[in-house]
Amino acid sequence: MSFDVLQDKIKAKKNPTVAGMDARVEHVPPSILKKHMDRHGQTLEAAAGAVLEFDKGLIDALADVVPAVKPQSAYFEMLGWRGMKALEEVVAYAKEKDLFVIADVKRGDIGTTAAAYSQAWLGTTQVGDASCPVFDADCVTLNGYMGSDSIKPFLNDCTQRDKCAFVLAKTSNPSSMELQDIVAGDRLVYTVMGDLIQRWGQGTEGKYHYQALGAVVGATHPSVLKELRYRLDKVFFLVPGYGAQGGTAADVRYAFDELGRGAVVNASRSIMCAWQKTGKDGADYQEAARAAAEQMRDEIRQYVQIL
């Protein structure tokens, strides 16, 4: 299973983190943006080119530090078809650098629509006799609150193509409690979802005993991380909310099992925008991002030993 691939990369780098590629135009260093605007004017083409150059530069700086990257499709969709072309190139470039790619798309539809989404992000599109990969990510994020109909098409591609998916369980945003903390029978809703994720993924365990369906559990809820880690022993966790959203290394330690496995912690702005705190106007954006990623890794290592 693909979570085996991710865990192998985490073990090799002794670093259970993923760098988010969530670049908006204002996150791009001024010199890069100016270069593309000089060429294409104040257009979406210029913005997409600048974001692509920035993300590739981040990947170059981080490739030997982090095991994975997580491009967020919304920030590319803002730039229309040019942004989606840039996203396709970012995914391909990250894979060239041997990084695990989690496409943060949070799809949650059903039936043939869900199958089409899955084919786009994990599978292939049939054109005549040819099966053409599209984005070809290693993993996607999903919203499972429409039930198993929204998950099964992705799970099929996961098992057939050695891919995987993270399903939202308990998210890091403050208003998640409006739904996810409601009592449902003898459980809270996020616990119901966690149990469903583990049940849906039965029979897809890999060599590390984790299933092809993982769960998104926010770093801002350490007690929930601890609860769900104990409850969902076969479910790999994606832990957002580290850094800019307030999650700390002390919080995320509860996401890991006794061998320091079973989770990957995401940080986006704290790495991507680290250049904004150095006073060098982005000239050192690669060095700043690398230093931030190394700091995050080292902070988590104080609490988590990866065996």
PDB file of C-alpha atoms in Angstrom:
ATOM      1  CA  MET A   1       0.000   0.000   0.000  1.00  0.00           C
ATOM      2  CA  SER A   2       1.063   3.556  -0.634  1.00  0.00           C
ATOM      3  CA  PHE A   3       1.213   4.422   3.073  1.00  0.00           C
ATOM      4  CA  ASP A   4       4.071   1.913   3.191  1.00  0.00           C
ATOM      5  CA  VAL A   5       5.863   4.084   0.627  1.00  0.00           C
ATOM      6  CA  LEU A   6       5.257   7.196   2.713  1.00  0.00           C
ATOM      7  CA  GLN A   7       6.389   5.488   5.912  1.00  0.00           C
ATOM      8  CA  ASP A   8       9.561   4.248   4.194  1.00  0.00           C
ATOM      9  CA  LYS A   9      10.356   7.806   3.098  1.00  0.00           C
ATOM     10  CA  ILE A  10       9.675   9.091   6.624  1.00  0.00           C
ATOM     11  CA  LYS A  11      12.017   6.481   8.090  1.00  0.00           C
ATOM     12  CA  ALA A  12      14.751   7.249   5.556  1.00  0.00           C
ATOM     13  CA  LYS A  13      14.750  10.956   6.427  1.00  0.00           C
ATOM     14  CA  LYS A  14      13.803  10.538  10.095  1.00  0.00           C
ATOM     15  CA  ASN A  15      11.254  13.244   9.448  1.00  0.00           C
ATOM     16  CA  PRO A  16       7.471  12.705   9.725  1.00  0.00           C
ATOM     17  CA  THR A  17       6.483  15.988   8.087  1.00  0.00           C
ATOM     18  CA  VAL A  18       4.918  17.224   4.876  1.00  0.00           C
ATOM     19  CA  ALA A  19       5.380  20.702   3.405  1.00  0.00           C
ATOM     20  CA  GLY A  20       2.220  22.319   2.101  1.00  0.00           C
ATOM     21  CA  MET A  21       2.377  23.951  -1.311  1.00  0.00           C
ATOM     22  CA  ASP A  22      -0.373  26.515  -0.709  1.00  0.00           C
ATOM     23  CA  ALA A  23       1.099  29.486  -2.548  1.00  0.00           C
ATOM     24  CA  ARG A  24      -1.049  32.504  -3.233  1.00  0.00           C
ATOM     25  CA  VAL A  25       0.376  35.287  -5.368  1.00  0.00           C
ATOM     26  CA  GLU A  26       1.149  37.337  -2.249  1.00  0.00           C
ATOM     27  CA  HIS A  27       3.265  34.494  -0.885  1.00  0.00           C
ATOM     28  CA  VAL A  28       5.637  34.649  -3.858  1.00  0.00           C
ATOM     29  CA  PRO A  29       8.818  36.705  -3.368  1.00  0.00           C
ATOM     30  CA  PRO A  30       8.545  40.074  -5.154  1.00  0.00           C
ATOM     31  CA  SER A  31      11.484  39.442  -7.487  1.00  0.00           C
ATOM     32  CA  ILE A  32       9.903  36.270  -8.874  1.00  0.00           C
ATOM     33  CA  LEU A  33       6.504  37.888  -9.321  1.00  0.00           C
ATOM     34  CA  LYS A  34       8.013  40.964 -10.999  1.00  0.00           C
ATOM     35  CA  LYS A  35       9.916  38.832 -13.488  1.00  0.00           C
ATOM     36  CA  HIS A  36       6.728  37.138 -14.656  1.00  0.00           C
ATOM     37  CA  MET A  37       4.680  40.332 -14.630  1.00  0.00           C
ATOM     38  CA  ASP A  38       7.318  42.069 -16.744  1.00  0.00           C
ATOM     39  CA  ARG A  39       6.878  39.287 -19.267  1.00  0.00           C
ATOM     40  CA  HIS A  40       3.090  38.777 -19.169  1.00  0.00           C
ATOM     41  CA  GLY A  41       1.647  41.836 -17.423  1.00  0.00           C
ATOM     42  CA  GLN A  42      -0.769  41.729 -14.501  1.00  0.00           C
ATOM     43  CA  THR A  43      -2.416  38.541 -15.713  1.00  0.00           C
ATOM     44  CA  LEU A  44      -3.290  35.058 -14.508  1.00  0.00           C
ATOM     45  CA  GLU A  45      -0.542  33.761 -16.782  1.00  0.00           C
ATOM     46  CA  ALA A  46       2.028  35.810 -14.876  1.00  0.00           C
ATOM     47  CA  ALA A  47       0.645  34.681 -11.529  1.00  0.00           C
ATOM     48  CA  ALA A  48       0.658  31.000 -12.508  1.00  0.00           C
ATOM     49  CA  GLY A  49       4.213  31.242 -13.815  1.00  0.00           C
ATOM     50  CA  ALA A  50       5.380  32.921 -10.613  1.00  0.00           C
ATOM     51  CA  VAL A  51       3.677  30.342  -8.378  1.00  0.00           C
ATOM     52  CA  LEU A  52       5.158  27.508 -10.433  1.00  0.00           C
ATOM     53  CA  GLU A  53       8.685  28.909 -10.193  1.00  0.00           C
ATOM     54  CA  PHE A  54       8.255  29.510  -6.456  1.00  0.00           C
ATOM     55  CA  ASP A  55       6.934  26.004  -5.762  1.00  0.00           C
ATOM     56  CA  LYS A  56       9.678  24.371  -7.803  1.00  0.00           C
ATOM     57  CA  GLY A  57      12.247  26.401  -5.896  1.00  0.00           C
ATOM     58  CA  LEU A  58      10.713  25.254  -2.606  1.00  0.00           C
ATOM     59  CA  ILE A  59      10.822  21.642  -3.763  1.00  0.00           C
ATOM     60  CA  ASP A  60      14.499  22.009  -4.694  1.00  0.00           C
ATOM     61  CA  ALA A  61      15.243  23.404  -1.235  1.00  0.00           C
ATOM     62  CA  LEU A  62      13.244  20.809   0.682  1.00  0.00           C
ATOM     63  CA  ALA A  63      13.675  17.593  -1.311  1.00  0.00           C
ATOM     64  CA  ASP A  64      16.355  16.107   0.929  1.00  0.00           C
ATOM     65  CA  VAL A  65      14.683  17.286   4.159  1.00  0.00           C
ATOM     66  CA  VAL A  66      10.977  16.382   3.919  1.00  0.00           C
ATOM     67  CA  PRO A  67       9.542  13.100   2.641  1.00  0.00           C
ATOM     68  CA  ALA A  68       6.388  14.622   1.152  1.00  0.00           C
ATOM     69  CA  VAL A  69       4.675  17.718  -0.197  1.00  0.00           C
ATOM     70  CA  LYS A  70       0.989  18.628  -0.192  1.00  0.00           C
ATOM     71  CA  PRO A  71      -0.163  20.976  -2.959  1.00  0.00           C
ATOM     72  CA  GLN A  72      -3.572  22.517  -2.195  1.00  0.00           C
ATOM     73  CA  SER A  73      -5.589  22.580  -5.394  1.00  0.00           C
ATOM     74  CA  ALA A  74      -7.676  25.635  -4.427  1.00  0.00           C
ATOM     75  CA  TYR A  75      -4.742  28.009  -4.775  1.00  0.00           C
ATOM     76  CA  PHE A  76      -4.065  26.742  -8.273  1.00  0.00           C
ATOM     77  CA  GLU A  77      -7.755  26.774  -9.235  1.00  0.00           C
ATOM     78  CA  MET A  78      -7.775  30.503  -8.425  1.00  0.00           C
ATOM     79  CA  LEU A  79      -5.599  30.948 -11.497  1.00  0.00           C
ATOM     80  CA  GLY A  80      -7.847  29.075 -13.925  1.00  0.00           C
ATOM     81  CA  TRP A  81      -6.526  26.583 -16.446  1.00  0.00           C
ATOM     82  CA  ARG A  82      -3.058  28.113 -16.201  1.00  0.00           C
ATOM     83  CA  GLY A  83      -3.035  27.357 -12.496  1.00  0.00           C
ATOM     84  CA  MET A  84      -4.143  23.774 -13.064  1.00  0.00           C
ATOM     85  CA  LYS A  85      -1.384  23.343 -15.628  1.00  0.00           C
ATOM     86  CA  ALA A  86       1.054  24.664 -13.016  1.00  0.00           C
ATOM     87  CA  LEU A  87      -0.333  22.196 -10.465  1.00  0.00           C
ATOM     88  CA  GLU A  88       0.195  19.312 -12.874  1.00  0.00           C
ATOM     89  CA  GLU A  89       3.797  20.445 -13.307  1.00  0.00           C
ATOM     90  CA  VAL A  90       4.324  20.846  -9.542  1.00  0.00           C
ATOM     91  CA  VAL A  91       3.111  17.279  -8.916  1.00  0.00           C
ATOM     92  CA  ALA A  92       5.336  15.886 -11.670  1.00  0.00           C
ATOM     93  CA  TYR A  93       8.364  17.862 -10.466  1.00  0.00           C
ATOM     94  CA  ALA A  94       7.911  16.707  -6.874  1.00  0.00           C
ATOM     95  CA  LYS A  95       7.735  13.095  -8.017  1.00  0.00           C
ATOM     96  CA  GLU A  96      10.887  13.576 -10.087  1.00  0.00           C
ATOM     97  CA  LYS A  97      12.561  14.599  -6.811  1.00  0.00           C
ATOM     98  CA  ASP A  98      11.309  11.356  -5.198  1.00  0.00           C
ATOM     99  CA  LEU A  99       8.841  13.140  -2.931  1.00  0.00           C
ATOM    100  CA  PHE A 100       5.528  11.626  -1.907  1.00  0.00           C
ATOM    101  CA  VAL A 101       2.698  13.828  -3.217  1.00  0.00           C
ATOM    102  CA  ILE A 102      -0.526  14.350  -1.278  1.00  0.00           C
ATOM    103  CA  ALA A 103      -3.016  16.239  -3.444  1.00  0.00           C
ATOM    104  CA  ASP A 104      -5.136  18.270  -1.040  1.00  0.00           C
ATOM    105  CA  VAL A 105      -8.397  18.283  -3.000  1.00  0.00           C
ATOM    106  CA  LYS A 106     -10.998  17.323  -0.323  1.00  0.00           C
ATOM    107  CA  ARG A 107     -13.364  15.757  -2.827  1.00  0.00           C
ATOM    108  CA  GLY A 108     -16.655  14.459  -1.490  1.00  0.00           C
ATOM    109  CA  ASP A 109     -19.070  13.572  -4.284  1.00  0.00           C
ATOM    110  CA  ILE A 110     -20.691  10.242  -5.164  1.00  0.00           C
ATOM    111  CA  GLY A 111     -21.182   7.779  -7.999  1.00  0.00           C
ATOM    112  CA  THR A 112     -19.712   8.433 -11.411  1.00  0.00           C
ATOM    113  CA  THR A 113     -18.651  11.929 -10.325  1.00  0.00           C
ATOM    114  CA  ALA A 114     -16.550  10.500  -7.495  1.00  0.00           C
ATOM    115  CA  ALA A 115     -15.120   7.948  -9.925  1.00  0.00           C
ATOM    116  CA  ALA A 116     -14.170  10.751 -12.325  1.00  0.00           C
ATOM    117  CA  TYR A 117     -12.443  12.689  -9.553  1.00  0.00           C
ATOM    118  CA  SER A 118     -10.560   9.559  -8.563  1.00  0.00           C
ATOM    119  CA  GLN A 119      -9.494   8.865 -12.139  1.00  0.00           C
ATOM    120  CA  ALA A 120      -8.247  12.447 -12.446  1.00  0.00           C
ATOM    121  CA  TRP A 121      -6.169  12.478  -9.270  1.00  0.00           C
ATOM    122  CA  LEU A 122      -5.163   8.853  -8.719  1.00  0.00           C
ATOM    123  CA  GLY A 123      -5.953   6.919 -11.875  1.00  0.00           C
ATOM    124  CA  THR A 124      -6.039   7.376 -15.630  1.00  0.00           C
ATOM    125  CA  THR A 125      -8.326   8.707 -18.342  1.00  0.00           C
ATOM    126  CA  GLN A 126      -9.060   6.411 -21.260  1.00  0.00           C
ATOM    127  CA  VAL A 127      -8.419   8.016 -24.652  1.00  0.00           C
ATOM    128  CA  GLY A 128      -9.022   5.462 -27.382  1.00  0.00           C
ATOM    129  CA  ASP A 129      -6.773   2.525 -26.576  1.00  0.00           C
ATOM    130  CA  ALA A 130      -4.524   4.565 -24.291  1.00  0.00           C
ATOM    131  CA  SER A 131      -4.846   4.915 -20.507  1.00  0.00           C
ATOM    132  CA  CYS A 132      -3.461   8.385 -19.763  1.00  0.00           C
ATOM    133  CA  PRO A 133      -2.393   9.395 -16.249  1.00  0.00           C
ATOM    134  CA  VAL A 134      -3.640  12.861 -15.336  1.00  0.00           C
ATOM    135  CA  PHE A 135      -2.339  14.385 -12.081  1.00  0.00           C
ATOM    136  CA  ASP A 136      -1.103  10.989 -10.818  1.00  0.00           C
ATOM    137  CA  ALA A 137      -0.743  11.982  -7.162  1.00  0.00           C
ATOM    138  CA  ASP A 138       0.234   9.358  -4.607  1.00  0.00           C
ATOM    139  CA  CYS A 139      -2.564  10.320  -2.250  1.00  0.00           C
ATOM    140  CA  VAL A 140      -5.600  12.609  -1.971  1.00  0.00           C
ATOM    141  CA  THR A 141      -7.672  14.156   0.792  1.00  0.00           C
ATOM    142  CA  LEU A 142     -11.389  13.366   0.879  1.00  0.00           C
ATOM    143  CA  ASN A 143     -14.554  14.475   2.658  1.00  0.00           C
ATOM    144  CA  GLY A 144     -16.421  11.333   3.658  1.00  0.00           C
ATOM    145  CA  TYR A 145     -19.459  12.957   5.230  1.00  0.00           C
ATOM    146  CA  MET A 146     -21.647  11.716   2.324  1.00  0.00           C
ATOM    147  CA  GLY A 147     -20.829   8.183   3.394  1.00  0.00           C
ATOM    148  CA  SER A 148     -19.147   5.248   1.708  1.00  0.00           C
ATOM    149  CA  ASP A 149     -20.521   6.173  -1.736  1.00  0.00           C
ATOM    150  CA  SER A 150     -18.064   9.076  -1.748  1.00  0.00           C
ATOM    151  CA  ILE A 151     -15.114   6.889  -0.742  1.00  0.00           C
ATOM    152  CA  LYS A 152     -15.470   3.575  -2.592  1.00  0.00           C
ATOM    153  CA  PRO A 153     -14.397   4.836  -6.045  1.00  0.00           C
ATOM    154  CA  PHE A 154     -11.211   6.255  -4.555  1.00  0.00           C
ATOM    155  CA  LEU A 155     -10.590   3.127  -2.503  1.00  0.00           C
ATOM    156  CA  ASN A 156     -10.841   1.061  -5.673  1.00  0.00           C
ATOM    157  CA  ASP A 157      -8.123   3.115  -7.335  1.00  0.00           C
ATOM    158  CA  CYS A 158      -6.057   3.037  -4.148  1.00  0.00           C
ATOM    159  CA  THR A 159      -6.013  -0.753  -4.043  1.00  0.00           C
ATOM    160  CA  GLN A 160      -5.514  -1.201  -7.792  1.00  0.00           C
ATOM    161  CA  ARG A 161      -2.799   1.426  -8.210  1.00  0.00           C
ATOM    162  CA  ASP A 162      -0.949   1.387  -4.882  1.00  0.00           C
ATOM    163  CA  LYS A 163      -2.343   4.773  -3.875  1.00  0.00           C
ATOM    164  CA  CYS A 164      -3.955   6.020  -0.663  1.00  0.00           C
ATOM    165  CA  ALA A 165      -6.307   8.674   0.715  1.00  0.00           C
ATOM    166  CA  PHE A 166      -6.854  10.714   3.865  1.00  0.00           C
ATOM    167  CA  VAL A 167     -10.472  11.215   4.930  1.00  0.00           C
ATOM    168  CA  LEU A 168     -11.523  14.149   7.125  1.00  0.00           C
ATOM    169  CA  ALA A 169     -12.246  13.025  10.687  1.00  0.00           C
ATOM    170  CA  LYS A 170     -11.489  15.816  13.181  1.00  0.00           C
ATOM    171  CA  THR A 171     -10.223  18.940  11.448  1.00  0.00           C
ATOM    172  CA  SER A 172      -8.105  21.728  12.936  1.00  0.00           C
ATOM    173  CA  ASN A 173     -10.454  24.662  12.316  1.00  0.00           C
ATOM    174  CA  PRO A 174     -12.263  26.105  15.371  1.00  0.00           C
ATOM    175  CA  SER A 175     -15.786  25.653  13.979  1.00  0.00           C
ATOM    176  CA  SER A 176     -15.251  21.919  13.385  1.00  0.00           C
ATOM    177  CA  MET A 177     -16.966  21.402  16.739  1.00  0.00           C
ATOM    178  CA  GLU A 178     -20.259  22.626  15.253  1.00  0.00           C
ATOM    179  CA  LEU A 179     -20.628  19.258  13.531  1.00  0.00           C
ATOM    180  CA  GLN A 180     -17.754  16.985  14.435  1.00  0.00           C
ATOM    181  CA  ASP A 181     -18.229  17.243  18.223  1.00  0.00           C
ATOM    182  CA  ILE A 182     -21.989  16.555  18.220  1.00  0.00           C
ATOM    183  CA  VAL A 183     -23.081  13.476  20.184  1.00  0.00           C
ATOM    184  CA  ALA A 184     -24.338  10.693  17.913  1.00  0.00           C
ATOM    185  CA  GLY A 185     -25.689   7.857  20.011  1.00  0.00           C
ATOM    186  CA  ASP A 186     -22.877   6.823  22.332  1.00  0.00           C
ATOM    187  CA  ARG A 187     -20.147   8.523  20.291  1.00  0.00           C
ATOM    188  CA  LEU A 188     -19.139  11.913  18.968  1.00  0.00           C
ATOM    189  CA  VAL A 189     -19.458  12.480  15.220  1.00  0.00           C
ATOM    190  CA  TYR A 190     -15.678  12.587  14.664  1.00  0.00           C
ATOM    191  CA  THR A 191     -15.415   9.229  16.435  1.00  0.00           C
ATOM    192  CA  VAL A 192     -18.140   7.798  14.210  1.00  0.00           C
ATOM    193  CA  MET A 193     -16.225   9.010  11.164  1.00  0.00           C
ATOM    194  CA  GLY A 194     -12.955   7.579  12.477  1.00  0.00           C
ATOM    195  CA  ASP A 195     -14.593   4.199  13.021  1.00  0.00           C
ATOM    196  CA  LEU A 196     -16.055   4.311   9.520  1.00  0.00           C
ATOM    197  CA  ILE A 197     -12.660   5.109   7.994  1.00  0.00           C
ATOM    198  CA  GLN A 198     -11.126   2.084   9.692  1.00  0.00           C
ATOM    199  CA  ARG A 199     -14.057  -0.117   8.684  1.00  0.00           C
ATOM    200  CA  TRP A 200     -14.021   1.078   5.053  1.00  0.00           C
ATOM    201  CA  GLY A 201     -10.311   0.337   4.814  1.00  0.00           C
ATOM    202  CA  GLN A 202     -10.465  -3.221   6.166  1.00  0.00           C
ATOM    203  CA  GLY A 203      -8.454  -5.669   4.082  1.00  0.00           C
ATOM    204  CA  THR A 204      -6.066  -3.079   2.630  1.00  0.00           C
ATOM    205  CA  GLU A 205      -3.364  -3.278   5.305  1.00  0.00           C
ATOM    206  CA  GLY A 206       0.262  -2.981   4.172  1.00  0.00           C
ATOM    207  CA  LYS A 207       3.542  -4.111   5.697  1.00  0.00           C
ATOM    208  CA  TYR A 208       3.300  -1.516   8.467  1.00  0.00           C
ATOM    209  CA  HIS A 209      -0.289  -2.674   9.168  1.00  0.00           C
ATOM    210  CA  TYR A 210      -1.821   0.624   8.065  1.00  0.00           C
ATOM    211  CA  GLN A 211      -4.772   0.636   5.704  1.00  0.00           C
ATOM    212  CA  ALA A 212      -5.147   2.491   2.417  1.00  0.00           C
ATOM    213  CA  LEU A 213      -7.540   4.983   4.030  1.00  0.00           C
ATOM    214  CA  GLY A 214      -6.037   7.412   6.516  1.00  0.00           C
ATOM    215  CA  ALA A 215      -7.642  10.122   8.638  1.00  0.00           C
ATOM    216  CA  VAL A 216      -7.169  13.876   8.916  1.00  0.00           C
ATOM    217  CA  VAL A 217      -6.888  14.790  12.606  1.00  0.00           C
ATOM    218  CA  GLY A 218      -5.857  18.324  13.527  1.00  0.00           C
ATOM    219  CA  ALA A 219      -2.833  19.217  15.623  1.00  0.00           C
ATOM    220  CA  THR A 220      -4.945  21.740  17.526  1.00  0.00           C
ATOM    221  CA  HIS A 221      -6.800  18.890  19.252  1.00  0.00           C
ATOM    222  CA  PRO A 222      -4.086  16.886  21.076  1.00  0.00           C
ATOM    223  CA  SER A 223      -6.525  15.040  23.321  1.00  0.00           C
ATOM    224  CA  VAL A 224      -8.451  13.900  20.239  1.00  0.00           C
ATOM    225  CA  LEU A 225      -5.203  12.817  18.576  1.00  0.00           C
ATOM    226  CA  LYS A 226      -4.434  10.677  21.607  1.00  0.00           C
ATOM    227  CA  GLU A 227      -7.953   9.237  21.708  1.00  0.00           C
ATOM    228  CA  LEU A 228      -8.105   8.401  17.996  1.00  0.00           C
ATOM    229  CA  ARG A 229      -4.559   7.027  17.835  1.00  0.00           C
ATOM    230  CA  TYR A 230      -5.551   4.464  20.459  1.00  0.00           C
ATOM    231  CA  ARG A 231      -8.899   3.757  18.821  1.00  0.00           C
ATOM    232  CA  LEU A 232      -7.797   3.646  15.161  1.00  0.00           C
ATOM    233  CA  ASP A 233      -4.705   1.487  15.324  1.00  0.00           C
ATOM    234  CA  LYS A 234      -4.704   0.704  11.573  1.00  0.00           C
ATOM    235  CA  VAL A 235      -5.321   4.237  10.324  1.00  0.00           C
ATOM    236  CA  PHE A 236      -2.505   6.539   9.173  1.00  0.00           C
ATOM    237  CA  PHE A 237      -2.976  10.173  10.256  1.00  0.00           C
ATOM    238  CA  LEU A 238      -2.458  13.423   8.377  1.00  0.00           C
ATOM    239  CA  VAL A 239      -2.054  16.117  11.024  1.00  0.00           C
ATOM    240  CA  PRO A 240      -2.637  19.701   9.814  1.00  0.00           C
ATOM    241  CA  GLY A 241      -2.529  22.787  11.992  1.00  0.00           C
ATOM    242  CA  TYR A 242       1.148  22.784  12.982  1.00  0.00           C
ATOM    243  CA  GLY A 243       2.889  26.139  13.230  1.00  0.00           C
ATOM    244  CA  ALA A 244       0.795  29.042  11.981  1.00  0.00           C
ATOM    245  CA  GLN A 245      -2.457  27.483  13.243  1.00  0.00           C
ATOM    246  CA  GLY A 246      -1.044  26.888  16.726  1.00  0.00           C
ATOM    247  CA  GLY A 247      -0.187  23.185  16.831  1.00  0.00           C
ATOM    248  CA  THR A 248       3.120  22.273  18.493  1.00  0.00           C
ATOM    249  CA  ALA A 249       5.472  19.311  18.598  1.00  0.00           C
ATOM    250  CA  ALA A 250       4.206  18.485  22.071  1.00  0.00           C
ATOM    251  CA  ASP A 251       0.671  18.316  20.637  1.00  0.00           C
ATOM    252  CA  VAL A 252       1.391  16.149  17.599  1.00  0.00           C
ATOM    253  CA  ARG A 253       3.359  13.472  19.453  1.00  0.00           C
ATOM    254  CA  TYR A 254       0.047  11.785  20.261  1.00  0.00           C
ATOM    255  CA  ALA A 255      -0.529  11.041  16.576  1.00  0.00           C
ATOM    256  CA  PHE A 256       2.249   8.449  16.485  1.00  0.00           C
ATOM    257  CA  ASP A 257       2.331   4.843  17.618  1.00  0.00           C
ATOM    258  CA  GLU A 258       4.941   3.423  19.979  1.00  0.00           C
ATOM    259  CA  LEU A 259       7.420   3.035  17.103  1.00  0.00           C
ATOM    260  CA  GLY A 260       7.030   6.653  15.990  1.00  0.00           C
ATOM    261  CA  ARG A 261       5.008   5.587  12.958  1.00  0.00           C
ATOM    262  CA  GLY A 262       1.565   6.124  11.547  1.00  0.00           C
ATOM    263  CA  ALA A 263       1.394   9.878  11.044  1.00  0.00           C
ATOM    264  CA  VAL A 264       2.682  12.773   8.980  1.00  0.00           C
ATOM    265  CA  VAL A 265       2.460  16.371  10.207  1.00  0.00           C
ATOM    266  CA  ASN A 266       1.744  19.217   7.803  1.00  0.00           C
ATOM    267  CA  ALA A 267       3.028  22.773   7.871  1.00  0.00           C
ATOM    268  CA  SER A 268       2.388  25.196   5.038  1.00  0.00           C
ATOM    269  CA  ARG A 269       2.723  28.920   5.736  1.00  0.00           C
ATOM    270  CA  SER A 270       5.412  28.535   8.411  1.00  0.00           C
ATOM    271  CA  ILE A 271       7.685  26.940   5.803  1.00  0.00           C
ATOM    272  CA  MET A 272       6.509  28.535   2.579  1.00  0.00           C
ATOM    273  CA  CYS A 273       6.404  32.079   3.968  1.00  0.00           C
ATOM    274  CA  ALA A 274       9.469  31.836   6.203  1.00  0.00           C
ATOM    275  CA  TRP A 275      11.222  34.327   3.890  1.00  0.00           C
ATOM    276  CA  GLN A 276       8.817  37.047   5.035  1.00  0.00           C
ATOM    277  CA  LYS A 277      10.472  37.097   8.468  1.00  0.00           C
ATOM    278  CA  THR A 278      14.118  37.408   7.400  1.00  0.00           C
ATOM    279  CA  GLY A 279      14.090  40.977   6.100  1.00  0.00           C
ATOM    280  CA  LYS A 280      15.703  40.035   2.783  1.00  0.00           C
ATOM    281  CA  ASP A 281      12.624  40.559   0.592  1.00  0.00           C
ATOM    282  CA  GLY A 282      12.535  36.934  -0.513  1.00  0.00           C
ATOM    283  CA  ALA A 283      16.048  36.692  -1.912  1.00  0.00           C
ATOM    284  CA  ASP A 284      16.656  33.894   0.593  1.00  0.00           C
ATOM    285  CA  TYR A 285      13.274  32.138   0.301  1.00  0.00           C
ATOM    286  CA  GLN A 286      14.841  28.722  -0.289  1.00  0.00           C
ATOM    287  CA  GLU A 287      17.235  28.973   2.640  1.00  0.00           C
ATOM    288  CA  ALA A 288      14.464  30.299   4.873  1.00  0.00           C
ATOM    289  CA  ALA A 289      12.067  27.493   3.915  1.00  0.00           C
ATOM    290  CA  ARG A 290      14.730  24.850   4.460  1.00  0.00           C
ATOM    291  CA  ALA A 291      15.646  26.258   7.875  1.00  0.00           C
ATOM    292  CA  ALA A 292      11.976  26.292   8.911  1.00  0.00           C
ATOM    293  CA  ALA A 293      11.481  22.700   7.742  1.00  0.00           C
ATOM    294  CA  GLU A 294      14.590  21.559   9.609  1.00  0.00           C
ATOM    295  CA  GLN A 295      13.435  23.364  12.743  1.00  0.00           C
ATOM    296  CA  MET A 296      10.041  21.664  12.560  1.00  0.00           C
ATOM    297  CA  ARG A 297      11.693  18.275  12.061  1.00  0.00           C
ATOM    298  CA  ASP A 298      14.016  18.812  15.011  1.00  0.00           C
ATOM    299  CA  GLU A 299      11.195  20.002  17.273  1.00  0.00           C
ATOM    300  CA  ILE A 300       9.158  16.879  16.573  1.00  0.00           C
ATOM    301  CA  ARG A 301      12.198  14.655  17.058  1.00  0.00           C
ATOM    302  CA  GLN A 302      12.354  15.857  20.652  1.00  0.00           C
ATOM    303  CA  TYR A 303       9.082  13.999  21.261  1.00  0.00           C
ATOM    304  CA  VAL A 304       8.958  11.297  18.589  1.00  0.00           C
ATOM    305  CA  GLN A 305      11.584   8.646  17.897  1.00  0.00           C
ATOM    306  CA  ILE A 306      11.070   7.023  14.492  1.00  0.00           C
ATOM    307  CA  LEU A 307      12.028   3.345  14.448  1.00  0.00           C
TER     308      LEU A 307
END
